[in-house]
Amino acid sequence: MASLRDIKGRITSTKKTKQITKAMEMVSASKLNRAEQNAKNFVPYSEKIQEVVASISQGGGDASHPMLEARDVKRTGYLVITSDRGLAGAYNSSILRKVYRQIHQHHTSAEEYKLITIGRIGRDFFRKRNMPVDMDITGISDQPDFADIQDIASQTVQLYTDGEIDQLYIYYNHYVSAITQEVTEKKVLPLTDLNEVKKGATSSYEYEPNQEEILEVLLPQYAESLIYGALLDSKASEHAARMTAMKSATDNADELIGDLTLSYNRARQAAITQEITEIVGGAAALE
Amino acid sequence: MSTLTVSVVTPDGPVLEDAFEMVSCKAESGELGILPGHIPMVAPLTISAVRLKGEGKSDRIAVSGGFLEVRPDKVTILAQSAEKPSDIDIDRARKAKERAEKRLQDKQADIDFKRAELALKRAINRLDVFDNNF
């Protein structure tokens, strides 16, 4: 049996770990609140831009734009959103596993895809496996502004416009609730499923100067807003995942401390019993 | 006098929502003035200031990467960034201007040039809106 001092040491260190995980749980809980708020703030913008895009692409018959039309796929872009830090349960690993599997299923050489990563974990994962990461951004704050990712979003959209990639998928954790997050694959470009968005509430507009030029400005912005929306969603998921992970870590620490305290007390009792036996034995030998 | 409800929305949340009598802004095709009862319209905006006039009040907003959606009683401005003069970080704008000017003088690849030019435009626009000089 481990000595009393060993057990005591383990109890103290588990208690310290528990303090840390508990603190991280509370920090994540408050960050989750803010992240939810940010996602909510984004809703009016995304709804409005979706409405306008949908009404333009449906309204006039002659509106066409490269972003609206599917073309032969020679190269696929994957935008993968992960976190910068770990300790978030299966948050990162489930996304990376899915992307990794997708890529290996559909592509045979690195020429056929381009990887764009947001977050350090994703970047390191692909680099370690010798998969080229074409663009990456790390150090996004927990409460991201649109300006933080505008560069990478517009460059990604630019890749499509330049014909470097022929379709763009985005992988992120969709925030369902504080305990459930779902790995989501979303096709961002080309914007082929626009017609399914909101059929009813569209109105006809006058276009200044004309539809094509508006689409020219609007569609990249729309695609960028989709990317930003995914980022906000995944930030909320990240904090939720970390909160849950830290909560179960705290619970496990509690359990461990209970077990250790029990064996500490047993060992203490055993030591006392042994001491008494020794004294009694010694006294008996003297008589 | 009749009014228009003007709302300015960015990805980071709504910036402003209020009733005004007139909106004037700079679209890609030129200056636009919008009064209540305008026919529905969509137009992209340049990096510029949107001026709002209402009963005894007026407001300016620096927008970039935006467009305008007009309905008879409502104007919605969707922009990638939009700031009221009081929200403008003037030091940051000044620094951005210097940085962009420096980059333009260095003249590297085309893409950098284009981006620096846009950054310069945004910075100048913010400074103008802040100082109210038009």
Short mmCIF file of C-alpha atoms in Angstrom, two decimals:
data_model
loop_
_atom_site.label_atom_id
_atom_site.label_comp_id
_atom_site.label_asym_id
_atom_site.label_seq_id
_atom_site.Cartn_x
_atom_site.Cartn_y
_atom_site.Cartn_z
CA MET A 1 0.00 0.00 0.00
CA ALA A 2 1.18 3.49 -0.81
CA SER A 3 2.56 5.40 2.12
CA LEU A 4 0.54 8.03 3.93
CA ARG A 5 2.70 10.81 2.59
CA ASP A 6 2.31 9.65 -1.01
CA ILE A 7 -1.44 9.58 -0.73
CA LYS A 8 -1.51 12.98 0.92
CA GLY A 9 0.63 14.37 -1.90
CA ARG A 10 -1.73 12.99 -4.50
CA ILE A 11 -4.75 14.43 -2.76
CA THR A 12 -3.18 17.89 -2.64
CA SER A 13 -2.19 17.81 -6.30
CA THR A 14 -5.62 16.58 -7.39
CA LYS A 15 -7.20 19.36 -5.38
CA LYS A 16 -5.03 21.92 -7.15
CA THR A 17 -5.91 20.51 -10.54
CA LYS A 18 -9.54 20.63 -9.59
CA GLN A 19 -9.26 24.31 -8.73
CA ILE A 20 -7.83 24.99 -12.16
CA THR A 21 -10.43 23.00 -14.08
CA LYS A 22 -13.17 24.60 -12.03
CA ALA A 23 -11.85 28.06 -12.86
CA MET A 24 -11.57 27.17 -16.56
CA GLU A 25 -15.12 25.88 -16.51
CA MET A 26 -16.40 29.17 -15.18
CA VAL A 27 -14.31 31.21 -17.61
CA SER A 28 -15.67 29.16 -20.51
CA ALA A 29 -19.21 29.58 -19.25
CA SER A 30 -18.93 33.35 -19.34
CA LYS A 31 -17.19 33.27 -22.73
CA LEU A 32 -19.98 31.08 -24.00
CA ASN A 33 -22.50 33.71 -23.00
CA ARG A 34 -20.65 36.39 -24.94
CA ALA A 35 -20.18 34.10 -27.91
CA GLU A 36 -23.89 33.39 -27.99
CA GLN A 37 -24.53 37.13 -27.88
CA ASN A 38 -22.15 37.71 -30.80
CA ALA A 39 -23.86 35.03 -32.83
CA LYS A 40 -27.16 36.71 -32.09
CA ASN A 41 -25.85 40.12 -33.19
CA PHE A 42 -24.85 38.63 -36.50
CA VAL A 43 -28.33 37.31 -37.28
CA PRO A 44 -29.89 40.55 -38.63
CA TYR A 45 -27.00 41.06 -41.04
CA SER A 46 -27.01 37.51 -42.33
CA GLU A 47 -30.77 37.41 -42.72
CA LYS A 48 -30.86 40.66 -44.61
CA ILE A 49 -28.02 39.83 -46.95
CA GLN A 50 -29.55 36.43 -47.63
CA GLU A 51 -32.86 38.04 -48.42
CA VAL A 52 -31.36 40.50 -50.86
CA VAL A 53 -29.16 37.90 -52.55
CA ALA A 54 -32.07 35.52 -52.89
CA SER A 55 -34.37 38.17 -54.31
CA ILE A 56 -31.81 39.27 -56.87
CA SER A 57 -30.94 35.79 -57.99
CA GLN A 58 -34.60 34.86 -58.32
CA GLY A 59 -36.03 38.18 -59.39
CA GLY A 60 -34.38 38.71 -62.74
CA GLY A 61 -33.87 35.93 -65.22
CA ASP A 62 -30.72 37.37 -66.74
CA ALA A 63 -28.71 37.64 -63.54
CA SER A 64 -25.74 35.36 -63.74
CA HIS A 65 -22.43 35.28 -61.98
CA PRO A 66 -19.59 32.76 -61.81
CA MET A 67 -20.28 32.25 -58.13
CA LEU A 68 -23.80 31.08 -58.84
CA GLU A 69 -22.83 28.41 -61.33
CA ALA A 70 -21.30 25.04 -60.61
CA ARG A 71 -18.31 24.23 -62.77
CA ASP A 72 -16.16 21.15 -63.31
CA VAL A 73 -14.31 20.42 -60.14
CA LYS A 74 -10.58 20.20 -60.55
CA ARG A 75 -9.60 21.37 -57.13
CA THR A 76 -11.58 21.64 -53.92
CA GLY A 77 -11.00 24.10 -51.12
CA TYR A 78 -11.48 23.06 -47.52
CA LEU A 79 -11.83 25.69 -44.86
CA VAL A 80 -11.40 24.09 -41.47
CA ILE A 81 -12.23 25.94 -38.28
CA THR A 82 -10.58 24.66 -35.12
CA SER A 83 -9.49 26.29 -31.88
CA ASP A 84 -6.07 27.58 -30.90
CA ARG A 85 -5.97 25.75 -27.63
CA GLY A 86 -6.82 22.24 -26.56
CA LEU A 87 -8.59 21.05 -23.42
CA ALA A 88 -11.90 21.17 -25.21
CA GLY A 89 -12.82 17.50 -25.29
CA ALA A 90 -13.46 16.08 -28.72
CA TYR A 91 -14.02 19.53 -30.23
CA ASN A 92 -11.00 19.56 -32.51
CA SER A 93 -10.41 15.88 -33.03
CA SER A 94 -13.89 15.16 -34.37
CA ILE A 95 -13.61 17.86 -37.03
CA LEU A 96 -10.10 16.92 -38.04
CA ARG A 97 -11.00 13.26 -38.28
CA LYS A 98 -13.89 14.08 -40.58
CA VAL A 99 -11.88 16.36 -42.85
CA TYR A 100 -8.98 13.92 -42.97
CA ARG A 101 -11.28 11.10 -43.97
CA GLN A 102 -13.04 13.23 -46.60
CA ILE A 103 -9.79 14.26 -48.20
CA HIS A 104 -8.48 10.73 -48.33
CA GLN A 105 -11.68 9.47 -49.80
CA HIS A 106 -11.95 12.01 -52.58
CA HIS A 107 -8.41 12.95 -53.44
CA THR A 108 -5.34 11.03 -54.37
CA SER A 109 -2.79 13.80 -54.56
CA ALA A 110 -2.18 17.09 -52.82
CA GLU A 111 -2.75 18.83 -56.14
CA GLU A 112 -6.48 18.24 -55.93
CA TYR A 113 -7.24 20.22 -52.83
CA LYS A 114 -6.33 23.34 -50.94
CA LEU A 115 -6.50 23.63 -47.20
CA ILE A 116 -7.29 26.80 -45.36
CA THR A 117 -7.26 26.59 -41.61
CA ILE A 118 -8.46 28.87 -38.87
CA GLY A 119 -6.92 27.93 -35.53
CA ARG A 120 -3.58 26.51 -34.47
CA ILE A 121 -4.67 22.93 -33.76
CA GLY A 122 -5.93 22.39 -37.30
CA ARG A 123 -2.87 23.91 -38.90
CA ASP A 124 -0.47 21.78 -36.86
CA PHE A 125 -2.50 18.65 -37.52
CA PHE A 126 -2.24 18.95 -41.29
CA ARG A 127 1.35 20.14 -41.28
CA LYS A 128 2.37 17.13 -39.23
CA ARG A 129 0.80 14.88 -41.83
CA ASN A 130 2.55 16.65 -44.68
CA MET A 131 -0.63 18.05 -46.13
CA PRO A 132 -0.04 21.52 -47.53
CA VAL A 133 -1.89 24.29 -45.71
CA ASP A 134 -2.27 27.14 -48.16
CA MET A 135 -3.52 29.77 -45.79
CA ASP A 136 -3.91 29.83 -42.08
CA ILE A 137 -4.81 32.24 -39.39
CA THR A 138 -4.24 31.75 -35.69
CA GLY A 139 -4.76 33.84 -32.61
CA ILE A 140 -8.36 34.77 -33.34
CA SER A 141 -9.78 36.29 -30.20
CA ASP A 142 -12.57 34.62 -28.29
CA GLN A 143 -14.90 37.40 -29.34
CA PRO A 144 -13.92 37.79 -32.98
CA ASP A 145 -14.71 40.92 -34.97
CA PHE A 146 -15.54 40.70 -38.60
CA ALA A 147 -12.34 42.62 -39.30
CA ASP A 148 -10.28 39.80 -37.72
CA ILE A 149 -11.16 37.30 -40.39
CA GLN A 150 -11.99 39.60 -43.25
CA ASP A 151 -8.59 39.08 -44.83
CA ILE A 152 -8.69 35.32 -44.85
CA ALA A 153 -12.34 35.25 -45.86
CA SER A 154 -11.86 37.54 -48.82
CA GLN A 155 -8.70 35.75 -49.90
CA THR A 156 -10.54 32.45 -49.77
CA VAL A 157 -13.34 33.84 -51.89
CA GLN A 158 -10.69 35.27 -54.19
CA LEU A 159 -9.25 31.78 -54.69
CA TYR A 160 -12.58 30.75 -56.10
CA THR A 161 -12.90 33.83 -58.29
CA ASP A 162 -9.41 33.26 -59.68
CA GLY A 163 -10.26 29.66 -60.50
CA GLU A 164 -7.72 28.24 -58.06
CA ILE A 165 -10.49 26.21 -56.49
CA ASP A 166 -13.78 25.14 -58.05
CA GLN A 167 -15.75 24.52 -54.90
CA LEU A 168 -15.38 25.44 -51.28
CA TYR A 169 -16.40 23.43 -48.27
CA ILE A 170 -16.34 24.68 -44.75
CA TYR A 171 -16.00 22.42 -41.71
CA TYR A 172 -16.92 23.58 -38.26
CA ASN A 173 -18.72 22.60 -35.09
CA HIS A 174 -22.29 23.78 -35.14
CA TYR A 175 -23.53 24.92 -31.75
CA VAL A 176 -26.71 23.05 -30.90
CA SER A 177 -26.74 23.50 -27.14
CA ALA A 178 -24.27 23.81 -24.31
CA ILE A 179 -23.80 20.06 -24.26
CA THR A 180 -24.22 19.18 -27.93
CA GLN A 181 -22.11 20.34 -30.82
CA GLU A 182 -22.35 18.90 -34.26
CA VAL A 183 -19.59 18.59 -36.84
CA THR A 184 -20.99 20.32 -39.87
CA GLU A 185 -19.92 20.28 -43.48
CA LYS A 186 -21.24 23.17 -45.50
CA LYS A 187 -20.78 23.94 -49.14
CA VAL A 188 -20.17 27.66 -49.47
CA LEU A 189 -19.18 28.05 -53.10
CA PRO A 190 -20.61 27.89 -55.69
CA LEU A 191 -23.82 29.32 -54.27
CA THR A 192 -26.10 26.83 -55.95
CA ASP A 193 -28.68 26.29 -53.27
CA LEU A 194 -29.74 29.92 -53.06
CA ASN A 195 -33.10 29.26 -54.58
CA GLU A 196 -34.08 27.17 -51.61
CA VAL A 197 -33.57 30.08 -49.28
CA LYS A 198 -36.77 31.89 -48.40
CA LYS A 199 -39.11 31.67 -51.33
CA GLY A 200 -41.93 33.89 -50.15
CA ALA A 201 -40.84 37.20 -48.75
CA THR A 202 -38.99 38.70 -51.65
CA SER A 203 -39.78 41.95 -53.34
CA SER A 204 -38.70 43.26 -56.68
CA TYR A 205 -36.06 45.94 -56.71
CA GLU A 206 -34.70 48.54 -58.97
CA TYR A 207 -31.00 47.94 -59.45
CA GLU A 208 -28.49 50.70 -59.54
CA PRO A 209 -26.52 50.46 -61.83
CA ASN A 210 -27.55 46.89 -62.83
CA GLN A 211 -27.94 43.38 -61.48
CA GLU A 212 -24.61 42.05 -62.65
CA GLU A 213 -22.61 44.76 -60.96
CA ILE A 214 -24.53 44.38 -57.76
CA LEU A 215 -23.95 40.65 -57.75
CA GLU A 216 -20.28 41.39 -58.33
CA VAL A 217 -20.17 43.26 -55.03
CA LEU A 218 -22.80 41.37 -53.14
CA LEU A 219 -21.87 37.73 -53.68
CA PRO A 220 -18.31 37.91 -52.34
CA GLN A 221 -19.70 39.72 -49.33
CA TYR A 222 -22.33 37.08 -48.91
CA ALA A 223 -19.76 34.29 -49.08
CA GLU A 224 -17.58 36.12 -46.56
CA SER A 225 -20.54 36.53 -44.26
CA LEU A 226 -21.18 32.78 -44.43
CA ILE A 227 -17.60 32.17 -43.34
CA TYR A 228 -17.91 34.66 -40.52
CA GLY A 229 -21.18 33.09 -39.42
CA ALA A 230 -19.51 29.68 -39.30
CA LEU A 231 -16.69 31.14 -37.22
CA LEU A 232 -19.09 32.64 -34.67
CA ASP A 233 -20.97 29.37 -34.51
CA SER A 234 -17.81 27.39 -33.94
CA LYS A 235 -16.55 29.82 -31.29
CA ALA A 236 -19.74 29.25 -29.32
CA SER A 237 -19.23 25.51 -29.75
CA GLU A 238 -15.63 25.76 -28.63
CA HIS A 239 -16.52 27.45 -25.37
CA ALA A 240 -19.38 25.04 -24.79
CA ALA A 241 -17.15 22.05 -25.48
CA ARG A 242 -14.46 23.37 -23.18
CA MET A 243 -16.99 24.07 -20.49
CA THR A 244 -18.34 20.52 -20.67
CA ALA A 245 -14.86 19.01 -20.76
CA MET A 246 -13.79 21.03 -17.75
CA LYS A 247 -16.95 20.19 -15.89
CA SER A 248 -16.35 16.47 -16.30
CA ALA A 249 -12.71 16.97 -15.33
CA THR A 250 -13.85 18.68 -12.13
CA ASP A 251 -16.31 15.88 -11.43
CA ASN A 252 -13.63 13.27 -12.00
CA ALA A 253 -11.28 15.12 -9.67
CA ASP A 254 -13.98 15.09 -6.99
CA GLU A 255 -14.38 11.38 -7.38
CA LEU A 256 -10.65 10.80 -7.28
CA ILE A 257 -10.27 12.93 -4.17
CA GLY A 258 -13.02 10.88 -2.50
CA ASP A 259 -11.30 7.61 -3.33
CA LEU A 260 -7.92 8.87 -2.23
CA THR A 261 -9.28 10.25 1.05
CA LEU A 262 -10.82 6.86 1.75
CA SER A 263 -7.58 5.02 1.20
CA TYR A 264 -5.71 7.69 3.16
CA ASN A 265 -7.94 7.13 6.15
CA ARG A 266 -7.60 3.36 5.81
CA ALA A 267 -3.84 3.61 5.70
CA ARG A 268 -3.88 5.93 8.70
CA GLN A 269 -6.01 3.53 10.68
CA ALA A 270 -3.86 0.60 9.70
CA ALA A 271 -0.78 2.50 10.87
CA ILE A 272 -2.40 3.31 14.22
CA THR A 273 -3.53 -0.29 14.70
CA GLN A 274 -0.07 -1.52 13.92
CA GLU A 275 1.47 0.92 16.39
CA ILE A 276 -0.86 -0.22 19.17
CA THR A 277 -0.12 -3.86 18.41
CA GLU A 278 3.57 -3.10 18.59
CA ILE A 279 3.26 -1.31 21.95
CA VAL A 280 1.08 -4.05 23.40
CA GLY A 281 3.46 -6.68 22.05
CA GLY A 282 6.44 -4.82 23.54
CA ALA A 283 4.73 -4.51 26.93
CA ALA A 284 3.84 -8.19 26.89
CA ALA A 285 7.46 -9.13 26.17
CA LEU A 286 8.63 -7.11 29.21
CA GLU A 287 6.39 -8.93 31.69
CA MET B 1 -43.00 65.54 -42.54
CA SER B 2 -42.81 61.86 -43.29
CA THR B 3 -39.77 59.93 -42.27
CA LEU B 4 -37.76 56.89 -43.23
CA THR B 5 -36.60 54.24 -40.81
CA VAL B 6 -32.90 53.86 -41.32
CA SER B 7 -31.08 50.85 -39.99
CA VAL B 8 -27.39 50.22 -40.37
CA VAL B 9 -26.34 46.62 -39.84
CA THR B 10 -22.89 45.06 -39.78
CA PRO B 11 -21.74 41.51 -39.05
CA ASP B 12 -20.83 42.69 -35.54
CA GLY B 13 -24.35 43.82 -34.84
CA PRO B 14 -26.70 46.74 -35.55
CA VAL B 15 -25.03 50.15 -35.49
CA LEU B 16 -28.00 52.44 -35.71
CA GLU B 17 -31.75 52.35 -36.09
CA ASP B 18 -33.71 55.58 -36.14
CA ALA B 19 -36.11 57.70 -38.16
CA PHE B 20 -34.68 60.29 -40.56
CA GLU B 21 -36.04 62.49 -43.32
CA MET B 22 -33.28 62.07 -45.83
CA VAL B 23 -30.39 59.79 -46.55
CA SER B 24 -27.57 60.81 -48.81
CA CYS B 25 -24.78 58.52 -49.72
CA LYS B 26 -22.28 57.73 -52.41
CA ALA B 27 -23.11 54.68 -54.49
CA GLU B 28 -20.75 53.17 -57.03
CA SER B 29 -22.63 55.01 -59.77
CA GLY B 30 -22.64 58.39 -58.02
CA GLU B 31 -24.26 60.37 -55.25
CA LEU B 32 -27.70 59.25 -54.17
CA GLY B 33 -30.25 61.15 -52.14
CA ILE B 34 -33.17 59.19 -50.78
CA LEU B 35 -36.39 60.64 -49.46
CA PRO B 36 -39.42 58.80 -48.10
CA GLY B 37 -41.47 57.04 -50.76
CA HIS B 38 -38.53 56.00 -52.90
CA ILE B 39 -39.11 52.95 -55.07
CA PRO B 40 -37.46 49.72 -53.89
CA MET B 41 -33.84 49.73 -54.92
CA VAL B 42 -30.54 48.04 -54.25
CA ALA B 43 -27.20 49.77 -54.83
CA PRO B 44 -23.62 49.07 -53.77
CA LEU B 45 -21.92 51.84 -51.79
CA THR B 46 -18.36 53.04 -52.11
CA ILE B 47 -16.09 53.49 -49.12
CA SER B 48 -17.62 56.75 -48.05
CA ALA B 49 -19.74 58.61 -45.57
CA VAL B 50 -23.49 58.18 -45.32
CA ARG B 51 -25.22 61.33 -44.18
CA LEU B 52 -28.55 61.15 -42.42
CA LYS B 53 -30.76 64.17 -41.87
CA GLY B 54 -33.73 64.25 -39.59
CA GLU B 55 -35.76 66.70 -37.57
CA GLY B 56 -33.15 68.91 -35.95
CA LYS B 57 -30.56 66.18 -36.03
CA SER B 58 -28.04 64.84 -38.43
CA ASP B 59 -25.70 61.92 -38.32
CA ARG B 60 -22.76 60.65 -40.28
CA ILE B 61 -21.61 57.10 -40.65
CA ALA B 62 -18.38 55.87 -42.19
CA VAL B 63 -19.13 52.74 -44.19
CA SER B 64 -16.97 50.36 -46.13
CA GLY B 65 -17.90 47.36 -48.21
CA GLY B 66 -21.57 48.07 -48.00
CA PHE B 67 -24.72 48.30 -49.98
CA LEU B 68 -28.04 49.96 -49.63
CA GLU B 69 -31.48 48.45 -49.72
CA VAL B 70 -34.32 50.92 -50.12
CA ARG B 71 -38.02 50.38 -49.53
CA PRO B 72 -40.61 53.15 -49.52
CA ASP B 73 -40.52 53.58 -45.76
CA LYS B 74 -37.28 51.90 -44.82
CA VAL B 75 -33.63 52.08 -45.74
CA THR B 76 -31.27 49.32 -44.72
CA ILE B 77 -27.54 49.73 -45.06
CA LEU B 78 -25.59 46.51 -44.90
CA ALA B 79 -21.88 47.07 -44.53
CA GLN B 80 -18.86 45.06 -43.56
CA SER B 81 -17.97 47.90 -41.27
CA ALA B 82 -19.89 51.01 -40.27
CA GLU B 83 -19.01 53.48 -37.57
CA LYS B 84 -20.49 56.60 -36.09
CA PRO B 85 -17.99 59.44 -35.52
CA SER B 86 -18.01 58.69 -31.80
CA ASP B 87 -17.08 55.06 -32.40
CA ILE B 88 -14.14 55.75 -34.65
CA ASP B 89 -10.77 54.88 -33.22
CA ILE B 90 -8.94 57.92 -34.52
CA ASP B 91 -5.44 56.77 -33.57
CA ARG B 92 -5.94 53.46 -35.28
CA ALA B 93 -7.23 55.18 -38.41
CA ARG B 94 -4.23 57.53 -38.46
CA LYS B 95 -1.83 54.65 -38.07
CA ALA B 96 -3.62 52.66 -40.76
CA LYS B 97 -3.31 55.63 -43.08
CA GLU B 98 0.42 55.94 -42.50
CA ARG B 99 0.92 52.22 -42.93
CA ALA B 100 -1.03 52.15 -46.17
CA GLU B 101 0.80 55.18 -47.54
CA LYS B 102 4.12 53.56 -46.79
CA ARG B 103 3.09 50.36 -48.47
CA LEU B 104 1.91 52.24 -51.54
CA GLN B 105 5.27 53.93 -51.83
CA ASP B 106 7.14 50.64 -51.57
CA LYS B 107 5.17 49.16 -54.46
CA GLN B 108 5.38 45.39 -54.29
CA ALA B 109 3.07 42.86 -55.92
CA ASP B 110 -0.23 43.90 -57.50
CA ILE B 111 -2.41 42.34 -54.86
CA ASP B 112 -0.64 44.18 -52.08
CA PHE B 113 -1.00 47.40 -53.98
CA LYS B 114 -4.74 46.94 -54.35
CA ARG B 115 -5.23 46.07 -50.72
CA ALA B 116 -3.13 48.97 -49.53
CA GLU B 117 -5.14 51.30 -51.69
CA LEU B 118 -8.39 50.05 -50.13
CA ALA B 119 -6.93 50.33 -46.66
CA LEU B 120 -5.88 53.89 -47.38
CA LYS B 121 -9.35 54.75 -48.63
CA ARG B 122 -10.94 53.32 -45.50
CA ALA B 123 -8.56 55.21 -43.23
CA ILE B 124 -9.09 58.51 -45.03
CA ASN B 125 -12.83 57.99 -44.95
CA ARG B 126 -12.78 57.40 -41.20
CA LEU B 127 -10.64 60.48 -40.62
CA ASP B 128 -12.96 62.58 -42.78
CA VAL B 129 -16.06 61.40 -41.00
CA PHE B 130 -14.41 62.01 -37.66
CA ASP B 131 -13.36 65.55 -38.54
CA ASN B 132 -16.58 66.26 -40.42
CA ASN B 133 -14.92 67.71 -43.49
CA PHE B 134 -16.68 67.16 -46.77
#
